mmCIF file of C-alpha atoms in Angstrom:
data_model
loop_
_atom_site.group_PDB
_atom_site.id
_atom_site.type_symbol
_atom_site.label_atom_id
_atom_site.label_comp_id
_atom_site.label_asym_id
_atom_site.label_seq_id
_atom_site.Cartn_x
_atom_site.Cartn_y
_atom_site.Cartn_z
ATOM 1 C CA MET A 1485 62.058 -20.845 13.078
ATOM 2 C CA ALA A 1486 65.225 -22.143 11.265
ATOM 3 C CA GLU A 1487 68.503 -23.051 13.222
ATOM 4 C CA LYS A 1488 71.496 -20.898 12.616
ATOM 5 C CA TYR A 1489 74.765 -22.050 11.685
ATOM 6 C CA GLU A 1490 78.015 -20.144 11.577
ATOM 7 C CA TYR A 1491 80.721 -21.446 9.236
ATOM 8 C CA ASP A 1492 83.994 -20.004 7.945
ATOM 9 C CA LEU A 1493 83.622 -22.088 4.381
ATOM 10 C CA VAL A 1494 80.959 -23.573 2.580
ATOM 11 C CA ILE A 1495 82.165 -26.053 0.015
ATOM 12 C CA VAL A 1496 79.476 -26.897 -2.709
ATOM 13 C CA GLY A 1497 80.348 -30.493 -4.116
ATOM 14 C CA ALA A 1498 81.786 -33.352 -2.461
ATOM 15 C CA GLY A 1499 83.776 -34.669 -5.264
ATOM 16 C CA SER A 1500 87.941 -34.958 -5.200
ATOM 17 C CA ALA A 1501 88.195 -31.034 -5.073
ATOM 18 C CA GLY A 1502 85.358 -30.488 -2.392
ATOM 19 C CA LEU A 1503 86.747 -33.326 -0.062
ATOM 20 C CA VAL A 1504 90.208 -32.226 -0.239
ATOM 21 C CA ALA A 1505 89.529 -28.608 0.291
ATOM 22 C CA ALA A 1506 86.997 -29.379 3.245
ATOM 23 C CA THR A 1507 89.573 -31.737 5.018
ATOM 24 C CA TYR A 1508 92.418 -29.243 4.635
ATOM 25 C CA ALA A 1509 90.398 -26.437 5.786
ATOM 26 C CA CYS A 1510 89.016 -28.391 8.560
ATOM 27 C CA ARG A 1511 92.639 -29.206 9.740
ATOM 28 C CA LEU A 1512 93.508 -25.354 9.668
ATOM 29 C CA GLY A 1513 90.713 -25.363 12.208
ATOM 30 C CA ALA A 1514 88.003 -23.625 9.949
ATOM 31 C CA ARG A 1515 84.297 -24.647 10.540
ATOM 32 C CA ILE A 1516 82.984 -26.327 7.424
ATOM 33 C CA ALA A 1517 79.812 -27.055 5.747
ATOM 34 C CA LEU A 1518 80.096 -29.479 2.813
ATOM 35 C CA VAL A 1519 76.966 -29.549 0.215
ATOM 36 C CA GLU A 1520 76.537 -32.324 -1.886
ATOM 37 C CA LYS A 1521 73.614 -32.442 -4.291
ATOM 38 C CA ALA A 1522 74.269 -36.544 -4.998
ATOM 39 C CA ARG A 1523 76.629 -38.950 -3.321
ATOM 40 C CA VAL A 1524 79.962 -37.838 -1.481
ATOM 41 C CA GLY A 1525 82.927 -38.671 -3.671
ATOM 42 C CA GLY A 1526 81.254 -37.545 -6.688
ATOM 43 C CA ASP A 1527 82.041 -38.682 -10.110
ATOM 44 C CA CYS A 1528 85.496 -39.481 -9.702
ATOM 45 C CA THR A 1529 84.396 -42.209 -7.103
ATOM 46 C CA TRP A 1530 81.158 -43.624 -8.507
ATOM 47 C CA THR A 1531 81.482 -43.089 -12.155
ATOM 48 C CA GLY A 1532 84.801 -41.859 -13.602
ATOM 49 C CA CYS A 1533 88.288 -42.327 -11.949
ATOM 50 C CA VAL A 1534 87.996 -45.320 -9.894
ATOM 51 C CA PRO A 1535 85.889 -47.728 -11.815
ATOM 52 C CA SER A 1536 87.646 -46.692 -14.914
ATOM 53 C CA LYS A 1537 91.066 -47.375 -13.433
ATOM 54 C CA ALA A 1538 89.772 -50.756 -12.061
ATOM 55 C CA LEU A 1539 88.567 -51.412 -15.421
ATOM 56 C CA ILE A 1540 92.056 -50.660 -16.748
ATOM 57 C CA HIS A 1541 93.623 -52.920 -14.406
ATOM 58 C CA VAL A 1542 91.453 -55.767 -15.338
ATOM 59 C CA ALA A 1543 92.554 -55.193 -19.136
ATOM 60 C CA LYS A 1544 96.181 -55.136 -18.231
ATOM 61 C CA VAL A 1545 95.712 -58.400 -16.359
ATOM 62 C CA ALA A 1546 93.803 -59.836 -19.194
ATOM 63 C CA HIS A 1547 96.948 -58.717 -21.808
ATOM 64 C CA ALA A 1548 99.677 -59.944 -19.258
ATOM 65 C CA ALA A 1549 97.926 -63.339 -19.686
ATOM 66 C CA ARG A 1550 97.538 -63.315 -23.171
ATOM 67 C CA THR A 1551 101.211 -62.433 -23.873
ATOM 68 C CA ALA A 1552 102.823 -64.263 -21.063
ATOM 69 C CA HIS A 1553 104.001 -66.833 -23.741
ATOM 70 C CA GLU A 1554 106.515 -64.027 -24.944
ATOM 71 C CA TYR A 1555 108.135 -64.068 -21.347
ATOM 72 C CA GLY A 1556 108.262 -67.884 -21.260
ATOM 73 C CA ILE A 1557 105.237 -68.653 -19.404
ATOM 74 C CA GLY A 1558 102.516 -70.537 -20.916
ATOM 75 C CA ALA A 1559 99.475 -72.530 -20.336
ATOM 76 C CA GLN A 1560 97.869 -75.327 -22.299
ATOM 77 C CA ASP A 1561 95.113 -73.127 -23.794
ATOM 78 C CA ARG A 1562 95.885 -69.439 -24.419
ATOM 79 C CA ASN A 1563 92.149 -68.297 -24.361
ATOM 80 C CA LEU A 1564 90.871 -66.155 -21.832
ATOM 81 C CA ILE A 1565 87.533 -66.311 -20.513
ATOM 82 C CA THR A 1566 86.045 -63.273 -19.271
ATOM 83 C CA ASP A 1567 83.171 -63.365 -16.430
ATOM 84 C CA MET A 1568 81.949 -59.797 -16.491
ATOM 85 C CA THR A 1569 79.760 -60.465 -13.465
ATOM 86 C CA ARG A 1570 82.923 -60.967 -11.469
ATOM 87 C CA VAL A 1571 84.837 -58.332 -13.145
ATOM 88 C CA ARG A 1572 81.776 -56.165 -12.537
ATOM 89 C CA ALA A 1573 82.131 -57.338 -8.630
ATOM 90 C CA TYR A 1574 86.042 -56.299 -8.739
ATOM 91 C CA ILE A 1575 84.886 -52.801 -10.014
ATOM 92 C CA ASP A 1576 82.311 -52.625 -7.184
ATOM 93 C CA ARG A 1577 84.814 -53.473 -4.623
ATOM 94 C CA ALA A 1578 87.201 -50.765 -5.608
ATOM 95 C CA ILE A 1579 84.615 -48.275 -5.573
ATOM 96 C CA SER A 1580 83.682 -49.322 -2.035
ATOM 97 C CA ASP A 1581 87.220 -49.466 -0.975
ATOM 98 C CA VAL A 1582 87.601 -45.793 -1.689
ATOM 99 C CA TYR A 1583 84.150 -44.663 -0.528
ATOM 100 C CA ARG A 1584 84.751 -46.168 2.796
ATOM 101 C CA GLN A 1585 87.233 -43.549 3.451
ATOM 102 C CA GLU A 1586 85.233 -40.561 2.502
ATOM 103 C CA THR A 1587 81.729 -41.263 4.062
ATOM 104 C CA PRO A 1588 79.510 -38.714 5.427
ATOM 105 C CA GLU A 1589 80.012 -40.158 8.786
ATOM 106 C CA LEU A 1590 83.902 -40.133 8.879
ATOM 107 C CA LEU A 1591 83.898 -36.473 7.408
ATOM 108 C CA GLN A 1592 81.317 -35.500 10.086
ATOM 109 C CA ASP A 1593 83.933 -37.266 12.661
ATOM 110 C CA GLU A 1594 86.567 -34.927 11.250
ATOM 111 C CA GLY A 1595 84.493 -32.006 12.220
ATOM 112 C CA ILE A 1596 82.957 -31.476 8.794
ATOM 113 C CA ASP A 1597 79.044 -30.994 8.562
ATOM 114 C CA VAL A 1598 77.982 -32.534 5.867
ATOM 115 C CA VAL A 1599 74.463 -31.504 3.796
ATOM 116 C CA LEU A 1600 73.157 -33.823 1.514
ATOM 117 C CA ALA A 1601 70.322 -33.028 -0.820
ATOM 118 C CA GLN A 1602 67.067 -34.247 0.351
#
């Protein structure tokens, strides 16, 4: 016999909107089930907002380095070397930093039941 659960709210999708809705409803005292088919954080954390913003930051740093001479800052050689392995490591760290704040364990600690697809 299946176990019976009773929730005030079942949220489908643990992306940005689902996480905010679940956290807010939980703080209001609701019993929440957060259902996710893939990974908590959704596209924003894993493939969209977070990695793209990290890559944009890298591009801005490179641009600043290339154009620093316009502001009186110079180096002997203005040719930049891009180490894509390290760029990727930076992006992965940015993703990890965000995900550490939204793991299923942390959500469970807040009182949100997280149901991940098997």
